[in-house]
Short mmCIF file of N, CA and C in Angstrom, two decimals:
data_model
loop_
_atom_site.label_atom_id
_atom_site.label_comp_id
_atom_site.label_asym_id
_atom_site.label_seq_id
_atom_site.Cartn_x
_atom_site.Cartn_y
_atom_site.Cartn_z
N MET I 1 -59.69 -28.55 -2.29
CA MET I 1 -59.01 -29.24 -1.22
C MET I 1 -59.88 -29.25 0.04
N LYS I 2 -60.55 -28.08 0.33
CA LYS I 2 -61.43 -28.02 1.49
C LYS I 2 -62.59 -28.99 1.34
N GLN I 3 -63.09 -29.08 0.13
CA GLN I 3 -64.23 -29.99 -0.12
C GLN I 3 -63.78 -31.43 0.08
N TRP I 4 -62.61 -31.75 -0.46
CA TRP I 4 -62.09 -33.11 -0.30
C TRP I 4 -61.91 -33.44 1.17
N TRP I 5 -61.39 -32.49 1.93
CA TRP I 5 -61.18 -32.69 3.38
C TRP I 5 -62.52 -32.85 4.11
N ALA I 6 -63.50 -32.07 3.71
CA ALA I 6 -64.81 -32.11 4.35
C ALA I 6 -65.52 -33.44 4.07
N GLU I 7 -65.23 -34.05 2.92
CA GLU I 7 -65.86 -35.33 2.56
C GLU I 7 -65.32 -36.48 3.40
N ARG I 8 -64.19 -36.33 4.02
CA ARG I 8 -63.59 -37.41 4.83
C ARG I 8 -64.26 -37.44 6.20
N ASN I 9 -64.45 -38.65 6.68
CA ASN I 9 -65.05 -38.76 8.01
C ASN I 9 -63.96 -38.50 9.05
N ALA I 10 -64.32 -38.38 10.30
CA ALA I 10 -63.42 -38.00 11.38
C ALA I 10 -62.26 -38.97 11.52
N ARG I 11 -62.56 -40.27 11.35
CA ARG I 11 -61.51 -41.29 11.49
C ARG I 11 -60.45 -41.13 10.39
N GLU I 12 -60.88 -40.92 9.15
CA GLU I 12 -59.94 -40.73 8.04
C GLU I 12 -59.11 -39.47 8.23
N ARG I 13 -59.77 -38.39 8.69
CA ARG I 13 -59.03 -37.16 8.92
C ARG I 13 -57.95 -37.35 9.98
N SER I 14 -58.27 -38.06 11.04
CA SER I 14 -57.26 -38.26 12.10
C SER I 14 -56.12 -39.14 11.58
N ILE I 15 -56.43 -40.14 10.75
CA ILE I 15 -55.38 -40.99 10.17
C ILE I 15 -54.51 -40.16 9.24
N LEU I 16 -55.14 -39.32 8.40
CA LEU I 16 -54.38 -38.46 7.49
C LEU I 16 -53.52 -37.46 8.26
N LEU I 17 -54.06 -36.85 9.32
CA LEU I 17 -53.28 -35.92 10.14
C LEU I 17 -52.10 -36.63 10.81
N SER I 18 -52.36 -37.84 11.31
CA SER I 18 -51.28 -38.61 11.95
C SER I 18 -50.19 -38.95 10.93
N GLY I 19 -50.62 -39.38 9.73
CA GLY I 19 -49.65 -39.70 8.67
C GLY I 19 -48.84 -38.48 8.24
N ALA I 20 -49.53 -37.34 8.09
CA ALA I 20 -48.83 -36.11 7.72
C ALA I 20 -47.85 -35.69 8.81
N SER I 21 -48.25 -35.87 10.07
CA SER I 21 -47.36 -35.54 11.18
C SER I 21 -46.13 -36.43 11.17
N VAL I 22 -46.34 -37.72 10.94
CA VAL I 22 -45.21 -38.66 10.89
C VAL I 22 -44.29 -38.29 9.73
N LEU I 23 -44.88 -37.98 8.55
CA LEU I 23 -44.06 -37.58 7.39
C LEU I 23 -43.30 -36.29 7.67
N LEU I 24 -43.92 -35.35 8.34
CA LEU I 24 -43.26 -34.10 8.69
C LEU I 24 -42.09 -34.36 9.63
N ILE I 25 -42.30 -35.21 10.62
CA ILE I 25 -41.23 -35.54 11.57
C ILE I 25 -40.09 -36.24 10.84
N ILE I 26 -40.40 -37.19 9.95
CA ILE I 26 -39.36 -37.88 9.18
C ILE I 26 -38.60 -36.89 8.30
N PHE I 27 -39.34 -35.99 7.64
CA PHE I 27 -38.74 -34.98 6.78
C PHE I 27 -37.78 -34.09 7.58
N VAL I 28 -38.24 -33.59 8.71
CA VAL I 28 -37.40 -32.73 9.56
C VAL I 28 -36.17 -33.50 10.03
N TYR I 29 -36.36 -34.75 10.42
CA TYR I 29 -35.23 -35.54 10.90
C TYR I 29 -34.21 -35.77 9.77
N LEU I 30 -34.69 -36.21 8.60
CA LEU I 30 -33.78 -36.55 7.50
C LEU I 30 -33.10 -35.34 6.87
N PHE I 31 -33.82 -34.24 6.74
CA PHE I 31 -33.28 -33.11 6.00
C PHE I 31 -32.83 -31.93 6.86
N VAL I 32 -33.07 -31.99 8.17
CA VAL I 32 -32.62 -30.90 9.04
C VAL I 32 -31.74 -31.46 10.17
N TRP I 33 -32.32 -32.33 10.98
CA TRP I 33 -31.65 -32.80 12.19
C TRP I 33 -30.41 -33.65 11.87
N GLU I 34 -30.55 -34.66 11.02
CA GLU I 34 -29.44 -35.57 10.71
C GLU I 34 -28.26 -34.82 10.06
N PRO I 35 -28.47 -33.97 9.05
CA PRO I 35 -27.33 -33.22 8.50
C PRO I 35 -26.68 -32.31 9.53
N MET I 36 -27.49 -31.74 10.41
CA MET I 36 -26.94 -30.88 11.45
C MET I 36 -26.05 -31.68 12.40
N LEU I 37 -26.47 -32.90 12.77
CA LEU I 37 -25.66 -33.74 13.65
C LEU I 37 -24.35 -34.15 12.97
N LYS I 38 -24.43 -34.50 11.68
CA LYS I 38 -23.22 -34.89 10.95
C LYS I 38 -22.24 -33.72 10.87
N GLU I 39 -22.74 -32.54 10.57
CA GLU I 39 -21.89 -31.36 10.48
C GLU I 39 -21.28 -31.02 11.84
N ARG I 40 -22.05 -31.17 12.90
CA ARG I 40 -21.55 -30.91 14.24
C ARG I 40 -20.41 -31.88 14.57
N SER I 41 -20.60 -33.15 14.22
CA SER I 41 -19.58 -34.15 14.48
C SER I 41 -18.31 -33.83 13.68
N ARG I 42 -18.48 -33.45 12.41
CA ARG I 42 -17.34 -33.10 11.57
C ARG I 42 -16.59 -31.90 12.15
N LEU I 43 -17.34 -30.90 12.60
CA LEU I 43 -16.72 -29.70 13.15
C LEU I 43 -15.99 -29.99 14.46
N GLN I 44 -16.55 -30.90 15.27
CA GLN I 44 -15.87 -31.26 16.52
C GLN I 44 -14.54 -31.93 16.23
N GLY I 45 -14.52 -32.81 15.21
CA GLY I 45 -13.26 -33.44 14.81
C GLY I 45 -12.28 -32.42 14.28
N SER I 46 -12.78 -31.45 13.52
CA SER I 46 -11.94 -30.40 12.98
C SER I 46 -11.35 -29.54 14.09
N VAL I 47 -12.15 -29.22 15.08
CA VAL I 47 -11.68 -28.41 16.21
C VAL I 47 -10.59 -29.18 16.97
N ALA I 48 -10.79 -30.46 17.17
CA ALA I 48 -9.78 -31.26 17.87
C ALA I 48 -8.47 -31.27 17.09
N LYS I 49 -8.54 -31.42 15.78
CA LYS I 49 -7.34 -31.41 14.96
C LYS I 49 -6.67 -30.04 15.00
N LEU I 50 -7.47 -28.99 14.91
CA LEU I 50 -6.90 -27.64 14.95
C LEU I 50 -6.26 -27.34 16.31
N ARG I 51 -6.85 -27.85 17.38
CA ARG I 51 -6.24 -27.66 18.70
C ARG I 51 -4.91 -28.39 18.79
N ALA I 52 -4.85 -29.60 18.21
CA ALA I 52 -3.59 -30.34 18.21
C ALA I 52 -2.54 -29.60 17.38
N ASP I 53 -2.95 -29.06 16.23
CA ASP I 53 -2.03 -28.28 15.39
C ASP I 53 -1.54 -27.04 16.14
N GLN I 54 -2.45 -26.39 16.84
CA GLN I 54 -2.09 -25.18 17.58
C GLN I 54 -1.10 -25.53 18.70
N ALA I 55 -1.31 -26.64 19.38
CA ALA I 55 -0.39 -27.05 20.44
C ALA I 55 0.99 -27.36 19.86
N TRP I 56 1.01 -28.03 18.70
CA TRP I 56 2.29 -28.33 18.05
C TRP I 56 2.99 -27.05 17.64
N MET I 57 2.23 -26.10 17.06
CA MET I 57 2.82 -24.83 16.64
C MET I 57 3.38 -24.06 17.83
N GLN I 58 2.67 -24.09 18.94
CA GLN I 58 3.14 -23.40 20.14
C GLN I 58 4.45 -24.01 20.61
N GLN I 59 4.52 -25.34 20.60
CA GLN I 59 5.74 -26.02 21.02
C GLN I 59 6.88 -25.69 20.06
N ALA I 60 6.59 -25.72 18.75
CA ALA I 60 7.61 -25.40 17.75
C ALA I 60 8.07 -23.96 17.90
N SER I 61 7.14 -23.05 18.18
CA SER I 61 7.48 -21.64 18.37
C SER I 61 8.41 -21.48 19.56
N ASN I 62 8.10 -22.15 20.65
CA ASN I 62 8.97 -22.08 21.83
C ASN I 62 10.36 -22.63 21.53
N GLN I 63 10.40 -23.71 20.75
CA GLN I 63 11.68 -24.31 20.39
C GLN I 63 12.48 -23.36 19.49
N VAL I 64 11.82 -22.70 18.55
CA VAL I 64 12.50 -21.74 17.67
C VAL I 64 13.05 -20.58 18.50
N LYS I 65 12.24 -20.07 19.43
CA LYS I 65 12.72 -18.97 20.29
C LYS I 65 13.93 -19.39 21.09
N LYS I 66 13.89 -20.62 21.60
CA LYS I 66 15.00 -21.13 22.39
C LYS I 66 16.26 -21.27 21.53
N LEU I 67 16.07 -21.81 20.31
CA LEU I 67 17.22 -21.98 19.43
C LEU I 67 17.78 -20.64 18.96
N ARG I 68 16.91 -19.68 18.72
CA ARG I 68 17.38 -18.35 18.33
C ARG I 68 18.24 -17.75 19.43
N GLY I 69 17.81 -17.96 20.67
CA GLY I 69 18.58 -17.44 21.79
C GLY I 69 19.93 -18.10 21.91
N ASN I 70 19.98 -19.42 21.66
CA ASN I 70 21.24 -20.16 21.76
C ASN I 70 22.13 -19.94 20.56
N GLY I 71 21.54 -19.68 19.41
CA GLY I 71 22.30 -19.60 18.17
C GLY I 71 22.85 -18.23 17.86
N ALA I 72 22.67 -17.29 18.75
CA ALA I 72 23.15 -15.94 18.49
C ALA I 72 24.66 -15.95 18.47
N VAL I 73 25.23 -15.61 17.32
CA VAL I 73 26.67 -15.58 17.17
C VAL I 73 27.06 -14.12 17.04
N SER I 74 28.00 -13.70 17.89
CA SER I 74 28.43 -12.31 17.77
C SER I 74 29.33 -12.20 16.55
N ARG I 75 29.14 -11.14 15.82
CA ARG I 75 29.92 -10.95 14.59
C ARG I 75 31.35 -10.58 14.95
N GLN I 76 32.25 -11.21 14.23
CA GLN I 76 33.65 -10.93 14.43
C GLN I 76 34.05 -9.77 13.54
N PRO I 77 34.90 -8.91 14.01
CA PRO I 77 35.31 -7.77 13.19
C PRO I 77 36.11 -8.24 11.98
N VAL I 78 35.89 -7.56 10.86
CA VAL I 78 36.58 -7.91 9.62
C VAL I 78 37.68 -6.89 9.40
N THR I 79 38.93 -7.34 9.61
CA THR I 79 40.06 -6.44 9.37
C THR I 79 40.51 -6.55 7.91
N SER I 80 40.46 -7.75 7.37
CA SER I 80 40.84 -7.96 5.97
C SER I 80 39.79 -8.86 5.33
N LEU I 81 39.04 -8.29 4.42
CA LEU I 81 38.00 -9.05 3.72
C LEU I 81 38.62 -10.20 2.93
N LEU I 82 39.75 -9.95 2.27
CA LEU I 82 40.46 -11.00 1.53
C LEU I 82 40.89 -12.13 2.46
N GLY I 83 41.41 -11.77 3.63
CA GLY I 83 41.86 -12.76 4.59
C GLY I 83 40.73 -13.64 5.09
N VAL I 84 39.58 -13.03 5.40
CA VAL I 84 38.42 -13.80 5.88
C VAL I 84 37.96 -14.76 4.79
N ILE I 85 37.88 -14.28 3.56
CA ILE I 85 37.40 -15.13 2.46
C ILE I 85 38.36 -16.30 2.24
N ASN I 86 39.65 -16.02 2.19
CA ASN I 86 40.63 -17.10 1.98
C ASN I 86 40.64 -18.10 3.13
N SER I 87 40.57 -17.61 4.36
CA SER I 87 40.66 -18.53 5.50
C SER I 87 39.38 -19.35 5.70
N THR I 88 38.23 -18.81 5.32
CA THR I 88 36.98 -19.56 5.54
C THR I 88 36.58 -20.41 4.34
N ALA I 89 37.00 -20.05 3.15
CA ALA I 89 36.54 -20.75 1.95
C ALA I 89 37.14 -22.15 1.82
N ARG I 90 38.43 -22.26 2.00
CA ARG I 90 39.10 -23.55 1.73
C ARG I 90 38.57 -24.70 2.59
N PRO I 91 38.38 -24.54 3.90
CA PRO I 91 37.87 -25.67 4.69
C PRO I 91 36.42 -26.06 4.35
N VAL I 92 35.61 -25.08 3.97
CA VAL I 92 34.18 -25.34 3.75
C VAL I 92 33.91 -25.83 2.33
N LEU I 93 34.55 -25.23 1.37
CA LEU I 93 34.27 -25.54 -0.03
C LEU I 93 35.14 -26.70 -0.51
N LYS I 94 34.91 -27.86 0.05
CA LYS I 94 35.71 -29.06 -0.22
C LYS I 94 35.64 -29.43 -1.70
N GLY I 95 36.77 -29.73 -2.27
CA GLY I 95 36.80 -30.20 -3.66
C GLY I 95 36.58 -29.10 -4.68
N ALA I 96 36.43 -27.87 -4.24
CA ALA I 96 36.21 -26.76 -5.16
C ALA I 96 37.53 -26.06 -5.42
N GLU I 97 37.59 -25.39 -6.54
CA GLU I 97 38.79 -24.64 -6.88
C GLU I 97 38.51 -23.16 -6.70
N LEU I 98 39.15 -22.57 -5.70
CA LEU I 98 39.05 -21.13 -5.48
C LEU I 98 39.97 -20.50 -6.52
N LYS I 99 39.39 -20.23 -7.68
CA LYS I 99 40.17 -19.87 -8.86
C LYS I 99 40.82 -18.49 -8.74
N ARG I 100 40.04 -17.53 -8.27
CA ARG I 100 40.58 -16.17 -8.25
C ARG I 100 39.85 -15.36 -7.18
N VAL I 101 40.60 -14.55 -6.46
CA VAL I 101 40.05 -13.63 -5.47
C VAL I 101 40.76 -12.30 -5.68
N GLU I 102 40.00 -11.27 -5.98
CA GLU I 102 40.63 -9.96 -6.18
C GLU I 102 39.80 -8.88 -5.53
N GLU I 103 40.52 -7.91 -5.00
CA GLU I 103 39.84 -6.81 -4.32
C GLU I 103 39.46 -5.73 -5.32
N ASP I 104 38.24 -5.25 -5.19
CA ASP I 104 37.74 -4.13 -5.99
C ASP I 104 37.31 -3.08 -4.97
N ARG I 105 38.03 -2.00 -4.88
CA ARG I 105 37.79 -1.00 -3.83
C ARG I 105 36.36 -0.47 -3.85
N ASN I 106 35.73 -0.40 -5.01
CA ASN I 106 34.37 0.13 -5.10
C ASN I 106 33.31 -0.91 -4.76
N ALA I 107 33.52 -2.16 -5.18
CA ALA I 107 32.47 -3.16 -5.04
C ALA I 107 32.69 -4.11 -3.88
N GLY I 108 33.92 -4.32 -3.45
CA GLY I 108 34.20 -5.30 -2.41
C GLY I 108 35.27 -6.25 -2.90
N VAL I 109 34.99 -7.55 -2.81
CA VAL I 109 35.94 -8.56 -3.28
C VAL I 109 35.23 -9.43 -4.31
N ARG I 110 35.88 -9.61 -5.45
CA ARG I 110 35.35 -10.48 -6.50
C ARG I 110 35.97 -11.87 -6.29
N VAL I 111 35.10 -12.89 -6.35
CA VAL I 111 35.54 -14.26 -6.09
C VAL I 111 35.05 -15.15 -7.23
N TRP I 112 35.96 -15.99 -7.77
CA TRP I 112 35.62 -16.98 -8.78
C TRP I 112 35.88 -18.36 -8.16
N ILE I 113 34.86 -19.19 -8.13
CA ILE I 113 35.01 -20.53 -7.57
C ILE I 113 34.47 -21.50 -8.62
N ASP I 114 35.25 -22.53 -8.96
CA ASP I 114 34.83 -23.52 -9.95
C ASP I 114 34.54 -24.85 -9.27
N SER I 115 33.54 -25.53 -9.79
CA SER I 115 33.15 -26.88 -9.38
C SER I 115 32.92 -26.99 -7.87
N VAL I 116 32.13 -26.09 -7.34
CA VAL I 116 31.80 -26.11 -5.92
C VAL I 116 30.45 -26.78 -5.72
N ALA I 117 30.30 -27.56 -4.66
CA ALA I 117 29.00 -28.15 -4.33
C ALA I 117 28.07 -27.02 -3.91
N PHE I 118 26.92 -26.96 -4.53
CA PHE I 118 26.00 -25.86 -4.27
C PHE I 118 25.64 -25.78 -2.79
N ASP I 119 25.42 -26.91 -2.15
CA ASP I 119 25.07 -26.92 -0.72
C ASP I 119 26.20 -26.31 0.12
N ASP I 120 27.44 -26.68 -0.20
CA ASP I 120 28.58 -26.12 0.54
C ASP I 120 28.67 -24.61 0.34
N LEU I 121 28.41 -24.17 -0.89
CA LEU I 121 28.44 -22.74 -1.19
C LEU I 121 27.40 -21.99 -0.35
N ALA I 122 26.18 -22.54 -0.28
CA ALA I 122 25.11 -21.89 0.49
C ALA I 122 25.48 -21.84 1.98
N ILE I 123 26.07 -22.89 2.50
CA ILE I 123 26.49 -22.92 3.91
C ILE I 123 27.58 -21.87 4.15
N TRP I 124 28.55 -21.80 3.25
CA TRP I 124 29.65 -20.84 3.39
C TRP I 124 29.14 -19.40 3.35
N LEU I 125 28.26 -19.10 2.39
CA LEU I 125 27.72 -17.74 2.30
C LEU I 125 26.90 -17.38 3.54
N GLY I 126 26.13 -18.34 4.05
CA GLY I 126 25.37 -18.10 5.28
C GLY I 126 26.28 -17.86 6.47
N ASP I 127 27.36 -18.62 6.54
CA ASP I 127 28.32 -18.46 7.63
C ASP I 127 29.02 -17.10 7.55
N LEU I 128 29.38 -16.68 6.34
CA LEU I 128 30.01 -15.36 6.18
C LEU I 128 29.08 -14.25 6.66
N GLU I 129 27.82 -14.36 6.32
CA GLU I 129 26.85 -13.33 6.71
C GLU I 129 26.63 -13.34 8.22
N ARG I 130 26.47 -14.52 8.77
CA ARG I 130 26.15 -14.64 10.19
C ARG I 130 27.34 -14.28 11.08
N ARG I 131 28.54 -14.76 10.75
CA ARG I 131 29.70 -14.55 11.63
C ARG I 131 30.45 -13.25 11.38
N TYR I 132 30.45 -12.80 10.12
CA TYR I 132 31.28 -11.64 9.79
C TYR I 132 30.49 -10.46 9.22
N GLY I 133 29.24 -10.66 8.90
CA GLY I 133 28.45 -9.59 8.30
C GLY I 133 28.85 -9.34 6.86
N ILE I 134 29.31 -10.38 6.18
CA ILE I 134 29.72 -10.25 4.78
C ILE I 134 28.58 -10.77 3.90
N ASP I 135 28.11 -9.91 3.00
CA ASP I 135 27.00 -10.27 2.11
C ASP I 135 27.49 -10.40 0.68
N ALA I 136 26.76 -11.19 -0.09
CA ALA I 136 27.03 -11.30 -1.52
C ALA I 136 26.15 -10.27 -2.22
N SER I 137 26.78 -9.26 -2.81
CA SER I 137 26.00 -8.23 -3.50
C SER I 137 25.68 -8.66 -4.93
N SER I 138 26.45 -9.61 -5.46
CA SER I 138 26.19 -10.13 -6.80
C SER I 138 26.59 -11.59 -6.82
N VAL I 139 25.73 -12.42 -7.41
CA VAL I 139 26.01 -13.85 -7.51
C VAL I 139 25.65 -14.30 -8.91
N SER I 140 26.58 -14.97 -9.56
CA SER I 140 26.32 -15.56 -10.87
C SER I 140 26.68 -17.04 -10.78
N VAL I 141 25.69 -17.89 -11.02
CA VAL I 141 25.88 -19.33 -10.86
C VAL I 141 25.71 -20.00 -12.22
N GLU I 142 26.63 -20.91 -12.53
CA GLU I 142 26.60 -21.64 -13.80
C GLU I 142 26.69 -23.13 -13.48
N ARG I 143 25.76 -23.90 -14.02
CA ARG I 143 25.76 -25.34 -13.78
C ARG I 143 26.91 -25.99 -14.55
N VAL I 144 27.51 -27.02 -13.95
CA VAL I 144 28.56 -27.79 -14.62
C VAL I 144 28.06 -29.21 -14.81
N ALA I 145 28.85 -30.03 -15.50
CA ALA I 145 28.42 -31.39 -15.85
C ALA I 145 28.19 -32.27 -14.61
N LYS I 146 29.02 -32.12 -13.61
CA LYS I 146 28.89 -32.95 -12.41
C LYS I 146 27.69 -32.50 -11.58
N GLN I 147 26.82 -33.45 -11.25
CA GLN I 147 25.57 -33.13 -10.55
C GLN I 147 25.83 -32.50 -9.18
N GLY I 148 25.10 -31.41 -8.90
CA GLY I 148 25.19 -30.74 -7.60
C GLY I 148 26.32 -29.74 -7.51
N ARG I 149 27.10 -29.61 -8.58
CA ARG I 149 28.24 -28.70 -8.57
C ARG I 149 27.99 -27.55 -9.54
N VAL I 150 28.57 -26.39 -9.20
CA VAL I 150 28.38 -25.19 -10.01
C VAL I 150 29.68 -24.40 -10.06
N ASN I 151 29.78 -23.54 -11.07
CA ASN I 151 30.80 -22.50 -11.10
C ASN I 151 30.11 -21.23 -10.64
N VAL I 152 30.77 -20.45 -9.82
CA VAL I 152 30.12 -19.27 -9.28
C VAL I 152 31.06 -18.06 -9.32
N ARG I 153 30.49 -16.91 -9.60
CA ARG I 153 31.20 -15.63 -9.56
C ARG I 153 30.46 -14.77 -8.54
N LEU I 154 31.18 -14.26 -7.57
CA LEU I 154 30.57 -13.51 -6.46
C LEU I 154 31.23 -12.15 -6.31
N ILE I 155 30.47 -11.22 -5.80
CA ILE I 155 31.02 -9.98 -5.28
C ILE I 155 30.59 -9.94 -3.82
N LEU I 156 31.57 -9.98 -2.93
CA LEU I 156 31.31 -10.00 -1.48
C LEU I 156 31.73 -8.68 -0.88
N GLN I 157 30.93 -8.21 0.08
CA GLN I 157 31.26 -6.97 0.76
C GLN I 157 30.70 -6.99 2.18
N VAL I 158 31.32 -6.22 3.03
CA VAL I 158 30.87 -6.12 4.42
C VAL I 158 29.59 -5.29 4.43
N SER I 159 28.54 -5.86 5.03
CA SER I 159 27.27 -5.11 5.09
C SER I 159 27.38 -4.02 6.14
N SER I 160 26.60 -2.97 5.90
CA SER I 160 26.65 -1.85 6.85
C SER I 160 25.64 -1.97 7.92
#
């Protein structure tokens, strides 16, 4: 290689050096600089999106805190578990048959409800827990032919 280089006259060597320099600059631009600029642009877009997401999450967090403060319901004392279940079930569980409600001193109250809308059941159970502190310690759900309706067997008790 040294011999080949030595055989070239000064003009050819300067042309070859200039060409190699141009190729090196093109190589650096295409394989280093350009990918770096594209990645920087992509990351800037990503940062902008993440900042927008963070602002939305902050707003949603503030809204949740505000709603939690407004939604605090003081629990009402439960004098009769059977009475609370009977008085709250009928208005909420529309079209359902409150088949049987019996007190079990050890477990709480056993409740059999047939053909209840699952959504209504979930709302009723949530309301019992939130307003009265009554939890379902056992739930058995059986699907029925009518869509969205279930037969359910519950054991409800006042949580401690």
